Coordinates of C-alpha atoms in Angstrom, one line a residue:
X142 CA 126.1 -40.1 171.9
X143 CA 125.0 -42.5 169.2
X144 CA 125.5 -46.2 169.2
X145 CA 128.1 -46.9 166.5
X146 CA 128.6 -50.6 165.6
X147 CA 130.8 -51.6 162.8
X148 CA 130.6 -55.1 161.2
X149 CA 133.8 -56.1 159.4
X150 CA 134.3 -59.2 157.4
X151 CA 136.9 -60.4 155.0
X152 CA 134.8 -62.8 152.8
X153 CA 132.8 -62.6 149.7
X154 CA 129.3 -63.4 151.0
X155 CA 126.8 -64.9 148.7
X156 CA 123.4 -63.4 148.4
X157 CA 121.8 -65.2 151.4
X158 CA 124.6 -64.2 153.8
X159 CA 124.6 -60.7 152.5
X160 CA 120.9 -60.4 153.2
X161 CA 121.5 -61.6 156.7
X162 CA 124.2 -59.0 157.3
X163 CA 122.0 -56.2 155.9
X164 CA 119.1 -57.2 158.1
X165 CA 121.4 -57.4 161.2
X166 CA 122.7 -53.9 160.5
X167 CA 119.2 -52.5 159.9
X168 CA 118.0 -54.0 163.2
X169 CA 120.9 -52.5 165.1
X170 CA 120.3 -49.1 163.5
X171 CA 116.6 -49.0 164.3
X172 CA 117.2 -49.9 168.0
X173 CA 117.1 -47.1 170.5
X174 CA 120.1 -46.9 172.8
X175 CA 118.2 -47.1 176.2
X176 CA 121.4 -46.2 178.1
X177 CA 121.9 -42.8 176.7
X178 CA 118.4 -42.2 175.2
X179 CA 119.7 -41.3 171.7
X180 CA 116.7 -40.9 169.3
X181 CA 116.8 -43.4 166.4
X182 CA 114.3 -44.5 163.7
X183 CA 111.7 -46.7 165.3
X184 CA 108.6 -48.6 164.4
X185 CA 106.3 -45.7 165.3
X186 CA 108.1 -43.4 162.9
X187 CA 108.1 -45.9 160.0
X188 CA 104.4 -46.5 160.5
X189 CA 103.8 -42.7 160.2
X190 CA 105.6 -42.8 156.9
X191 CA 103.1 -45.3 155.5
X192 CA 100.7 -42.4 154.7
X193 CA 102.5 -39.5 152.9
X194 CA 101.9 -36.1 154.5
X195 CA 99.8 -33.7 152.3
X196 CA 101.4 -30.4 151.2
X197 CA 100.0 -27.1 150.2
X198 CA 99.5 -26.7 146.4
X199 CA 101.3 -23.4 146.6
X200 CA 103.1 -21.5 149.3
X201 CA 100.7 -18.6 149.0
X202 CA 97.8 -20.9 150.0
X203 CA 99.4 -21.4 153.4
X204 CA 99.8 -17.6 153.9
X205 CA 96.2 -16.9 152.8
X206 CA 94.8 -19.6 155.0
X207 CA 96.7 -18.2 158.0
X208 CA 95.3 -14.7 157.2
X209 CA 91.8 -16.1 156.9
X210 CA 92.2 -17.9 160.3
X211 CA 93.7 -14.9 162.2
X212 CA 91.8 -12.1 160.6
X213 CA 88.3 -13.0 161.8
X214 CA 85.2 -11.8 163.6
X215 CA 87.3 -10.5 166.6
X216 CA 88.9 -7.9 164.4
X217 CA 85.6 -6.6 163.2
X218 CA 83.5 -6.3 166.3
X219 CA 85.9 -6.9 169.3
X220 CA 88.9 -4.7 168.7
X221 CA 87.2 -1.3 168.2
X222 CA 85.2 -1.5 171.4
X223 CA 88.0 -3.0 173.4
X224 CA 90.0 0.0 172.4
X225 CA 87.1 2.4 173.2
X226 CA 86.6 0.9 176.7
X227 CA 90.3 1.1 177.5
X228 CA 91.4 4.5 176.7
X229 CA 90.7 5.0 172.9
X230 CA 94.0 6.0 171.2
X231 CA 95.9 5.3 174.4
X232 CA 95.0 1.6 174.0
X233 CA 96.8 1.4 170.6
X234 CA 100.2 1.7 172.3
X235 CA 99.8 -1.2 174.7
X236 CA 98.2 -3.2 171.9
X237 CA 101.3 -2.8 169.6
X238 CA 103.7 -3.5 172.5
X239 CA 101.8 -6.7 173.3
X240 CA 101.7 -7.7 169.7
X241 CA 105.5 -7.3 169.4
X242 CA 106.4 -9.2 172.7
X243 CA 103.5 -11.7 173.0
X244 CA 101.7 -12.1 169.7
X245 CA 104.6 -12.4 167.3
X246 CA 106.8 -14.7 169.4
X247 CA 103.9 -17.1 170.1
X248 CA 102.8 -17.1 166.4
X249 CA 106.4 -17.7 165.2
X250 CA 106.9 -20.5 167.7
X251 CA 103.8 -22.4 166.6
X252 CA 104.7 -21.9 162.9
X253 CA 108.1 -23.4 163.6
X254 CA 106.8 -26.4 165.6
X255 CA 104.3 -27.3 162.8
X256 CA 106.6 -26.9 159.9
X257 CA 109.6 -28.5 161.5
X258 CA 107.8 -31.7 162.6
X259 CA 104.9 -31.9 160.0
X260 CA 102.7 -33.0 162.9
X261 CA 99.4 -31.9 164.4
X262 CA 99.0 -30.2 167.8
X263 CA 99.2 -33.5 169.7
X264 CA 102.0 -35.4 168.0
X265 CA 104.0 -32.2 167.8
X266 CA 104.7 -32.9 171.5
X267 CA 106.9 -35.8 170.6
X268 CA 109.5 -33.2 171.5
X269 CA 108.4 -33.8 175.1
X270 CA 106.0 -36.7 175.3
X271 CA 105.0 -36.0 178.9
X272 CA 103.5 -32.7 177.7
X273 CA 101.2 -34.2 175.1
X274 CA 98.3 -33.2 177.4
X275 CA 98.7 -29.6 176.1
X276 CA 97.7 -30.7 172.6
X277 CA 94.8 -32.9 173.9
X278 CA 93.4 -30.0 175.9
X279 CA 93.8 -27.6 172.9
X280 CA 91.9 -30.1 170.7
X281 CA 89.0 -30.4 173.2
X282 CA 88.8 -26.7 173.6
X283 CA 88.8 -26.2 169.8
X284 CA 86.0 -28.7 169.6
X285 CA 83.9 -26.5 171.9
X286 CA 84.7 -23.4 170.0
X287 CA 84.0 -25.0 166.6
X288 CA 80.5 -26.0 167.5
X289 CA 79.3 -22.6 168.7
X290 CA 81.3 -20.7 166.1
X291 CA 79.3 -22.4 163.4
X292 CA 76.1 -21.4 165.1
X293 CA 77.1 -17.7 165.0
X294 CA 77.8 -18.2 161.3
X295 CA 74.3 -19.6 160.9
X296 CA 73.0 -16.3 162.3
X297 CA 74.9 -14.4 159.6
X298 CA 73.2 -16.6 156.9
X299 CA 69.8 -15.8 158.4
X300 CA 70.5 -12.1 158.4
X301 CA 71.9 -12.3 154.8
X302 CA 68.7 -14.0 153.6
X303 CA 66.3 -11.5 155.2
X304 CA 68.4 -8.6 154.0
X305 CA 66.7 -8.8 150.6
X306 CA 63.3 -7.9 152.1
X307 CA 62.0 -4.3 151.7
X308 CA 61.8 -2.9 154.3
X309 CA 64.5 -4.6 156.3
X310 CA 62.6 -6.8 158.9
X311 CA 64.4 -5.3 161.8
X312 CA 63.7 -1.7 160.8
X313 CA 60.0 -1.7 161.8
X314 CA 58.3 -2.6 165.0
X315 CA 55.7 -5.5 165.2
X316 CA 52.5 -5.5 167.1
X317 CA 53.0 -9.1 168.3
X318 CA 56.1 -8.0 170.3
X319 CA 53.7 -6.2 172.7
X320 CA 56.4 -4.0 174.1
X321 CA 57.3 -0.3 173.9
X322 CA 59.2 -0.1 170.6
X323 CA 60.7 2.5 168.2
X324 CA 61.4 1.9 164.6
X325 CA 65.2 1.6 164.0
X326 CA 64.8 3.3 160.7
X327 CA 63.6 6.5 162.5
X328 CA 66.0 9.2 163.4
X329 CA 65.4 9.8 167.1
X330 CA 67.1 12.2 169.4
X331 CA 68.4 10.8 172.7
X332 CA 66.7 7.4 172.4
X333 CA 68.8 6.1 175.3
X334 CA 66.8 8.3 177.7
X335 CA 63.5 6.7 176.8
X336 CA 62.4 3.5 178.4
X337 CA 61.8 1.8 175.0
X338 CA 63.7 -0.6 172.8
X339 CA 64.6 -0.4 169.2
X340 CA 63.0 -2.7 166.6
X341 CA 66.5 -4.0 165.8
X342 CA 67.1 -5.2 169.4
X343 CA 63.6 -6.7 169.6
X344 CA 63.9 -8.5 166.3
X345 CA 67.1 -10.1 167.4
X346 CA 65.8 -11.2 170.8
X347 CA 62.3 -12.1 169.9
X348 CA 62.3 -13.2 166.2
X349 CA 65.8 -14.6 165.8
X350 CA 66.9 -16.0 169.2
X351 CA 63.3 -16.3 170.6
X352 CA 64.8 -15.9 174.0
X353 CA 62.6 -16.8 176.9
X354 CA 63.1 -15.9 180.6
X355 CA 66.4 -17.6 181.2
X356 CA 65.6 -18.4 184.8
X357 CA 62.9 -20.8 183.6
X358 CA 63.3 -24.6 183.2
X359 CA 64.6 -26.4 180.0
X360 CA 66.4 -24.9 177.1
X361 CA 63.4 -24.8 174.7
X362 CA 62.9 -26.0 171.2
X363 CA 65.5 -25.3 168.4
X364 CA 64.6 -22.6 165.9
X365 CA 64.1 -24.6 162.6
X366 CA 65.2 -21.6 160.5
X367 CA 68.5 -21.3 162.4
X368 CA 68.9 -25.1 162.2
X369 CA 68.5 -24.9 158.4
X370 CA 71.1 -22.2 158.3
X371 CA 73.4 -24.3 160.6
X372 CA 73.1 -27.2 158.1
X373 CA 74.0 -24.9 155.3
X374 CA 77.0 -23.7 157.3
X375 CA 78.3 -27.2 157.9
X376 CA 77.7 -28.2 154.3
X377 CA 79.9 -25.4 153.1
X378 CA 82.6 -26.3 155.6
X379 CA 82.4 -29.9 154.5
X380 CA 82.8 -29.0 150.8
X381 CA 85.8 -26.8 151.6
X382 CA 87.5 -29.5 153.7
X383 CA 86.4 -32.6 151.9
X384 CA 89.8 -33.1 150.2
X385 CA 91.8 -31.7 153.0
X386 CA 94.2 -28.8 152.3
X387 CA 93.9 -29.4 148.6
X388 CA 90.4 -28.0 148.7
X389 CA 90.7 -25.6 151.6
X390 CA 93.9 -24.1 150.1
X391 CA 91.9 -23.2 147.0
X392 CA 89.1 -21.7 149.1
X393 CA 91.7 -19.5 151.0
X394 CA 91.9 -17.2 148.0
X395 CA 88.3 -16.1 148.6
X396 CA 88.3 -16.4 152.4
X397 CA 91.3 -14.2 152.8
X398 CA 90.7 -11.6 150.1
X399 CA 86.9 -11.0 149.8
X400 CA 86.5 -9.4 153.3
X401 CA 89.0 -6.7 152.4
X402 CA 87.0 -5.9 149.3
X403 CA 83.9 -5.5 151.4
X404 CA 85.6 -3.5 154.1
X405 CA 87.0 -1.1 151.5
X406 CA 83.4 -0.5 150.2
X407 CA 82.2 0.0 153.7
X408 CA 85.1 2.3 154.6
X409 CA 84.4 4.5 151.6
X410 CA 80.7 4.7 152.5
X411 CA 81.5 5.3 156.2
X412 CA 83.9 8.2 155.4
X413 CA 81.2 9.9 153.3
X414 CA 78.6 9.9 156.1
X415 CA 78.0 13.2 157.9
X416 CA 79.6 13.0 161.4
X417 CA 81.9 10.1 160.5
X418 CA 85.1 12.0 161.3
X419 CA 83.8 12.7 164.8
X420 CA 83.4 9.0 165.4
X421 CA 86.9 8.2 164.1
X422 CA 88.3 11.0 166.3
X423 CA 86.5 9.6 169.3
X424 CA 88.2 6.2 168.7
X425 CA 91.7 7.5 168.4
X426 CA 91.6 10.3 171.0
X427 CA 94.0 9.0 173.7
X428 CA 92.9 9.0 177.3
X429 CA 96.5 8.9 178.8
X430 CA 95.3 8.5 182.4
X431 CA 94.3 4.9 181.6
X432 CA 97.5 3.8 180.0
X433 CA 99.0 2.7 183.4
X434 CA 95.9 0.8 184.5
X435 CA 96.4 -3.0 184.6
X436 CA 93.1 -3.8 183.0
X437 CA 94.1 -1.9 179.8
X438 CA 97.2 -4.1 179.4
X439 CA 95.1 -7.2 180.2
X440 CA 92.6 -6.2 177.5
X441 CA 95.5 -5.6 175.0
X442 CA 97.0 -9.0 175.7
X443 CA 93.7 -10.9 175.4
X444 CA 92.8 -9.0 172.2
X445 CA 96.2 -10.0 170.5
X446 CA 95.9 -13.5 171.9
X447 CA 92.5 -14.3 170.5
X448 CA 92.8 -12.2 167.4
X449 CA 95.9 -14.1 166.2
X450 CA 94.3 -17.5 167.2
X451 CA 97.4 -18.7 168.9
X452 CA 97.5 -21.7 171.2
X453 CA 94.4 -23.4 169.8
X454 CA 96.4 -25.8 167.6
X455 CA 95.2 -24.4 164.2
X456 CA 98.5 -22.5 163.4
X457 CA 100.5 -25.7 164.1
X458 CA 98.2 -27.6 161.9
X459 CA 98.5 -25.2 159.0
X460 CA 102.3 -25.0 159.1
X461 CA 102.6 -28.8 159.3
X462 CA 101.6 -29.0 155.6
X463 CA 104.4 -26.6 154.6
X464 CA 107.5 -27.4 152.7
X465 CA 110.3 -28.1 155.2
X466 CA 112.3 -25.0 154.4
X467 CA 109.5 -22.5 153.6
X468 CA 110.3 -19.0 154.8
X469 CA 107.9 -18.7 157.7
X470 CA 110.0 -15.9 159.2
X471 CA 108.7 -13.7 156.4
X472 CA 105.2 -15.1 156.8
X473 CA 104.9 -14.3 160.5
X474 CA 105.7 -10.6 160.0
X475 CA 103.2 -10.4 157.1
X476 CA 100.4 -12.0 159.1
X477 CA 100.8 -10.1 162.3
X478 CA 101.1 -6.7 160.6
X479 CA 98.1 -7.4 158.4
X480 CA 96.1 -8.6 161.4
X481 CA 96.8 -5.3 163.2
X482 CA 96.0 -3.2 160.1
X483 CA 92.7 -5.1 159.7
X484 CA 91.8 -4.3 163.3
X485 CA 92.5 -0.6 162.7
X486 CA 90.6 -0.7 159.4
X487 CA 87.6 -2.2 161.1
X488 CA 87.8 0.6 163.8
X489 CA 87.7 3.2 161.0
X490 CA 84.6 1.7 159.5
X491 CA 82.7 1.0 162.7
X492 CA 83.3 4.4 164.3
X493 CA 82.8 6.2 161.1
X494 CA 79.3 4.7 160.9
X495 CA 78.6 5.1 164.6
X496 CA 79.8 8.7 164.5
X497 CA 77.2 9.3 161.8
X498 CA 74.5 7.6 163.9
X499 CA 75.4 9.7 166.9
X500 CA 75.2 12.8 164.7
X501 CA 71.7 12.2 163.3
X502 CA 70.4 11.1 166.8
X503 CA 72.1 14.1 168.4
X504 CA 73.6 12.0 171.2
X505 CA 77.1 11.1 172.4
X506 CA 78.7 8.3 170.6
X507 CA 79.0 6.2 173.7
X508 CA 75.2 6.0 173.8
X509 CA 75.0 4.2 170.4
X510 CA 77.6 1.6 170.9
X511 CA 77.2 -2.1 171.8
X512 CA 79.8 -4.8 172.2
X513 CA 80.3 -8.6 171.6
X514 CA 77.5 -10.4 169.7
X515 CA 75.1 -7.4 170.1
X516 CA 77.4 -5.3 167.9
X517 CA 77.2 -7.7 165.0
X518 CA 73.5 -8.4 165.1
X519 CA 72.0 -5.3 166.8
X520 CA 74.3 -2.2 166.4
X521 CA 75.3 -2.8 162.8
X522 CA 71.8 -3.7 161.5
X523 CA 70.4 -0.7 163.4
X524 CA 73.0 1.5 161.7
X525 CA 72.3 0.0 158.3
X526 CA 68.5 0.5 158.6
X527 CA 69.2 4.3 158.9
X528 CA 71.0 4.4 155.6
X529 CA 68.7 6.0 153.0
X530 CA 70.3 4.7 149.8
X531 CA 70.1 0.9 149.2
X532 CA 70.2 -0.4 152.8
X533 CA 69.5 -3.9 151.5
X534 CA 72.7 -3.9 149.5
X535 CA 74.9 -2.8 152.5
X536 CA 73.2 -5.2 154.8
X537 CA 73.7 -8.2 152.4
X538 CA 77.3 -7.3 151.7
X539 CA 78.1 -6.8 155.4
X540 CA 76.7 -10.2 156.5
X541 CA 78.5 -11.9 153.6
X542 CA 81.7 -10.4 154.9
X543 CA 80.9 -11.6 158.5
X544 CA 80.2 -15.1 157.2
X545 CA 83.4 -15.4 155.2
X546 CA 85.4 -14.0 158.2
X547 CA 83.8 -16.6 160.4
X548 CA 84.3 -19.3 157.8
X549 CA 88.1 -18.7 157.6
X550 CA 88.4 -19.2 161.4
X551 CA 86.1 -22.3 161.5
X552 CA 88.0 -23.9 158.6
X553 CA 91.2 -23.6 160.6
X554 CA 89.6 -25.1 163.8
X555 CA 88.0 -28.0 161.9
X556 CA 91.3 -28.6 160.1
X557 CA 93.1 -28.9 163.4
X558 CA 90.7 -31.6 164.6
X559 CA 90.9 -33.4 161.2
X560 CA 94.7 -33.4 161.3
X561 CA 94.8 -34.8 164.9
X562 CA 92.5 -37.6 163.9
X563 CA 94.4 -38.5 160.7
X564 CA 97.8 -38.3 162.5
X565 CA 96.4 -41.0 164.8
X566 CA 94.5 -43.0 162.1
X567 CA 96.1 -42.2 158.7
X568 CA 94.1 -45.0 157.1
X569 CA 90.8 -43.2 157.5
X570 CA 89.9 -41.1 154.4
X571 CA 89.7 -37.4 154.9
X572 CA 86.1 -37.2 153.7
X573 CA 84.8 -39.6 156.4
X574 CA 86.4 -37.6 159.1
X575 CA 85.0 -34.4 157.7
X576 CA 81.4 -35.7 157.5
X577 CA 81.6 -37.2 161.0
X578 CA 82.7 -33.8 162.4
X579 CA 79.9 -32.1 160.4
X580 CA 77.3 -34.5 161.7
X581 CA 78.4 -34.0 165.3
X582 CA 78.6 -30.2 164.8
X583 CA 75.0 -30.0 163.5
X584 CA 73.7 -32.2 166.4
X585 CA 75.5 -30.1 169.1
X586 CA 75.0 -26.8 167.3
X587 CA 71.2 -27.3 167.3
X588 CA 71.3 -26.7 171.0
X589 CA 72.6 -23.1 170.3
X590 CA 69.5 -22.4 168.2
X591 CA 67.2 -22.8 171.2
X592 CA 66.0 -19.9 173.3
X593 CA 68.9 -20.7 175.7
X594 CA 71.5 -20.8 172.8
X595 CA 73.4 -17.6 173.6
X596 CA 73.2 -18.5 177.3
X597 CA 75.0 -21.8 176.6
X598 CA 77.5 -20.1 174.2
X599 CA 78.6 -17.6 176.8
X600 CA 78.9 -20.4 179.3
X601 CA 81.1 -22.7 177.1
X602 CA 83.2 -19.8 175.8
X603 CA 84.4 -19.1 179.3
X604 CA 84.8 -22.6 180.9
X605 CA 85.6 -24.5 177.7
X606 CA 87.7 -22.0 175.7
X607 CA 89.0 -18.8 177.3
X608 CA 90.0 -20.0 180.7
X609 CA 91.5 -23.3 179.4
X610 CA 93.3 -21.6 176.5
X611 CA 95.0 -19.2 178.8
X612 CA 96.4 -21.9 181.0
X613 CA 97.4 -24.2 178.2
X614 CA 99.2 -21.3 176.4
X615 CA 101.4 -20.7 179.4
X616 CA 102.3 -24.4 179.7
X617 CA 103.0 -24.6 176.0
X618 CA 105.3 -21.7 176.1
X619 CA 107.2 -23.0 179.2
X620 CA 107.5 -26.4 177.6
X621 CA 109.2 -25.1 174.4
X622 CA 111.3 -22.5 176.3
X623 CA 112.4 -24.4 179.4
X624 CA 111.8 -28.1 179.0
X625 CA 112.7 -28.5 175.3
X626 CA 114.9 -25.5 175.6
X627 CA 115.2 -22.2 173.7
X628 CA 118.7 -23.0 172.5
X629 CA 117.7 -26.3 171.1
X630 CA 114.6 -24.8 169.5
X631 CA 116.7 -22.1 167.9
X632 CA 119.0 -24.9 166.6
X633 CA 116.0 -26.6 165.0
X634 CA 115.2 -23.3 163.3
X635 CA 118.8 -23.0 162.1
X636 CA 118.6 -26.6 160.7
X637 CA 115.3 -25.9 158.9
X638 CA 115.6 -22.3 157.7
X639 CA 119.4 -22.0 157.6
X640 CA 119.3 -18.8 159.6
X641 CA 120.4 -17.9 163.1
X642 CA 117.7 -16.8 165.6
X643 CA 118.1 -13.2 166.9
X644 CA 118.3 -12.1 170.5
X645 CA 114.8 -10.6 170.3
X646 CA 113.2 -14.0 169.8
X647 CA 115.4 -15.7 172.4
X648 CA 114.6 -13.2 175.1
X649 CA 110.9 -13.1 174.3
X650 CA 110.5 -16.9 174.4
X651 CA 112.6 -17.3 177.6
X652 CA 111.5 -14.3 179.7
X653 CA 109.3 -11.5 178.3
X654 CA 106.4 -13.6 176.8
X655 CA 106.1 -16.0 179.7
X656 CA 106.3 -13.2 182.2
X657 CA 103.5 -11.3 180.4
X658 CA 101.4 -14.4 180.0
X659 CA 101.7 -15.4 183.7
X660 CA 100.9 -11.8 184.5
X661 CA 97.7 -12.1 182.6
X662 CA 96.7 -15.2 184.5
X663 CA 97.4 -13.7 187.9
X664 CA 95.5 -10.5 187.0
X665 CA 92.6 -12.7 185.7
X666 CA 92.5 -14.6 189.1
X667 CA 92.9 -11.4 191.1
X668 CA 89.9 -9.7 189.3
X669 CA 87.7 -12.8 189.3
X670 CA 84.0 -12.2 188.8
X671 CA 81.2 -14.6 188.8
X672 CA 80.1 -15.4 185.3
X673 CA 76.8 -13.8 184.2
X674 CA 74.6 -13.5 181.1
X675 CA 72.7 -10.3 180.6
X676 CA 73.2 -9.5 184.3
X677 CA 71.9 -12.8 185.5
X678 CA 74.2 -15.1 187.4
X679 CA 74.5 -18.8 186.4
X680 CA 73.2 -21.3 188.9
X681 CA 75.6 -23.1 191.3
X682 CA 75.0 -26.3 189.3
X683 CA 76.0 -24.7 186.1
X684 CA 79.2 -23.3 187.7
X685 CA 80.0 -26.8 189.0
X686 CA 79.4 -28.3 185.5
X687 CA 81.6 -25.5 184.0
X688 CA 84.5 -26.3 186.4
X689 CA 84.1 -30.0 185.4
X690 CA 84.5 -29.0 181.7
X691 CA 87.6 -27.0 182.5
X692 CA 89.0 -29.8 184.7
X693 CA 88.3 -32.3 181.9
X694 CA 90.3 -30.2 179.4
X695 CA 93.2 -29.6 181.8
X696 CA 93.3 -33.0 183.5
X697 CA 95.1 -34.5 180.5
X698 CA 98.2 -32.5 181.5
X699 CA 98.6 -34.5 184.7
X700 CA 97.3 -37.8 183.4
X701 CA 99.7 -38.0 180.5
X702 CA 102.7 -36.8 182.6
X703 CA 102.1 -39.7 185.0
X704 CA 101.5 -42.1 182.1
X705 CA 104.8 -41.3 180.4
X706 CA 106.7 -41.5 183.7
X707 CA 105.3 -44.9 184.7
X708 CA 104.6 -46.6 181.4
X709 CA 107.9 -48.5 181.1
X710 CA 108.7 -50.0 184.6
X711 CA 105.7 -48.8 186.5
X712 CA 107.9 -47.2 189.1
X713 CA 109.1 -43.7 189.9
X714 CA 112.7 -42.9 189.3
X715 CA 114.9 -40.0 188.2
X716 CA 115.6 -41.9 185.0
X717 CA 111.9 -42.4 184.2
X718 CA 111.1 -38.8 184.9
X719 CA 114.0 -37.5 182.7
X720 CA 113.1 -39.8 179.8
X721 CA 109.4 -38.8 179.9
X722 CA 110.3 -35.2 179.2
X723 CA 113.0 -36.0 176.6
X724 CA 112.2 -36.0 172.8
X725 CA 110.8 -39.3 171.6
X726 CA 112.7 -41.4 169.1
X727 CA 110.5 -40.1 166.3
X728 CA 111.0 -36.4 167.0
X729 CA 112.3 -34.4 164.1
X730 CA 111.4 -33.9 160.4
X731 CA 108.9 -36.4 159.1
X732 CA 111.0 -37.3 156.0
X733 CA 113.4 -40.1 156.8
X734 CA 116.4 -38.5 155.0
X735 CA 115.9 -35.2 156.7
X736 CA 115.4 -36.9 160.0
X737 CA 118.8 -38.7 159.7
X738 CA 120.5 -35.3 158.8
X739 CA 118.8 -33.8 161.8
X740 CA 120.1 -36.5 164.1
X741 CA 123.6 -35.9 162.9
X742 CA 123.1 -32.1 163.2
X743 CA 122.0 -32.5 166.8
X744 CA 125.0 -34.7 167.7
X745 CA 127.4 -32.2 166.2
X746 CA 125.7 -29.4 168.0
X747 CA 125.8 -31.3 171.4
X748 CA 129.5 -31.9 170.9
X749 CA 130.1 -28.2 170.3
X750 CA 128.3 -27.1 173.5
X751 CA 130.0 -27.2 176.8
X752 CA 128.2 -28.8 179.7
X753 CA 127.6 -26.3 182.5
X754 CA 127.3 -27.2 186.2
X755 CA 126.0 -24.0 187.7
X756 CA 122.3 -23.2 187.4
X757 CA 123.0 -19.6 186.3
X758 CA 125.3 -20.7 183.4
X759 CA 122.7 -23.4 182.3
X760 CA 120.0 -20.7 182.1
X761 CA 122.4 -18.4 180.3
X762 CA 123.3 -21.1 177.8
X763 CA 119.6 -22.0 177.3
X764 CA 118.7 -18.5 176.4
X765 CA 121.8 -17.2 174.6
X766 CA 123.5 -20.4 173.3
X767 CA 127.1 -21.4 173.7

């Protein structure tokens, strides 16, 4: 219920009196009715209006940026081998089911939050201020990922540069390696049975990473060549983001389209290789006995989760620059379908090539496969070195594609951090924020170019990203669905897009998606294994430090909840708890005119909804509406 105050007078006020009356009315309107907690314009909102929110130059730039963010390295090297390890063709069914009931609902939810509020991933929780810790944790986690993601892109630059050498540097063994080695360019039968290593593997470990015995002391000296590549990476990122979305939006045309051009070239080449169809058949042959195993569904959920890049704040950031009524309902279907098709396309390419490799080596395809980072920098280069016709061309094109795929994701993560900073300090020019982030990224990223670099990346990826993101995603989903409310959220969609929200979305947000996400977490805990790198366990000190990182990311959840509850009267009460979880006075569209319309819309909607007393009816109303 709003505070309605009418001032009536039967005089003809002169200018001075008229000014006084106008100011009095303005003061009354900008007050917040503390008694009933009705949101009104306030000083915080007016301050946020002092800096106008940037918008995409064209709607297509938003769509392409989201495609570049979501379609990344995980599609190229993670999906095919995740499928292979979890039933081949049988994995596709759980993957599609999870995409429909987890991936799409989470993606659409974040698109709506960003576009509706025009806020970054922290201020978007003005819808429930006590839960702003979710956004803080996501930003910290994104910072960890951004630093080491850039170092992986530096590796792709290194491989691109050396791809022009003839022969390819990893195709031949070197005497200084002083180990049993076989040239990767050779066609060897049943190489896995020999106690020797390929030149590709040794080149990556000894020449590129320069890995020492990881049980030794210290992390070693940074590789100056990789450091130079890291500086190039951050220079390109800075140039793309220097003018905010005005420049990154233009770059999205290349970031989103060029990888498909390369993948089509690679697909054509892969399908023309002898034995390629055997590899593709191997990928898509279902192993139905695995479809009921819990780990297969766990793998499907994590693949969808990380492939779409949900719950890291980047999607909210991108959509916050949209027009208020842009058709994101169409966009979410386009992006999720394209993401899945890209994963399948990558599977065709990878297993076409590996099928050929297995054919010429006369071994089973499972003996020529590697996963994770080893796939990108060991299995692929080894396969390329066996191509007779222009291997330098295929190598250069492949690593350009990897770089652009990584760049699209890194641009999104950096953009998320920039938006959060500028939401808080709008007076700081974008270029200053960008250069500061780049400087910090280079300083931290140099640690990943040391012999212990991959050891540190594996460590931070688990404690600073994967584990944290899983918990924060569950809390985010429950906040929107059960604290803010599914029905109110659907009302916001109706106000913004002028369309009713279907039963599918309501049931997913309220029940199916939370149930599946919590199931992931419980399975994750039940199957807990000590973190290792190359079969070697991390020390107890490293594990303690890792848990400290996770605690630091997640502690903001509790800290901010207590802060919001006690910030007014410094005492605990039902009233202070309820107010801490209610939308703040500035919640709603950023544009003042739209915000006023929204307040009126909310009041009319509240008046039209009956208050329920029983818990069952409240739950029913939250999910299905009035």
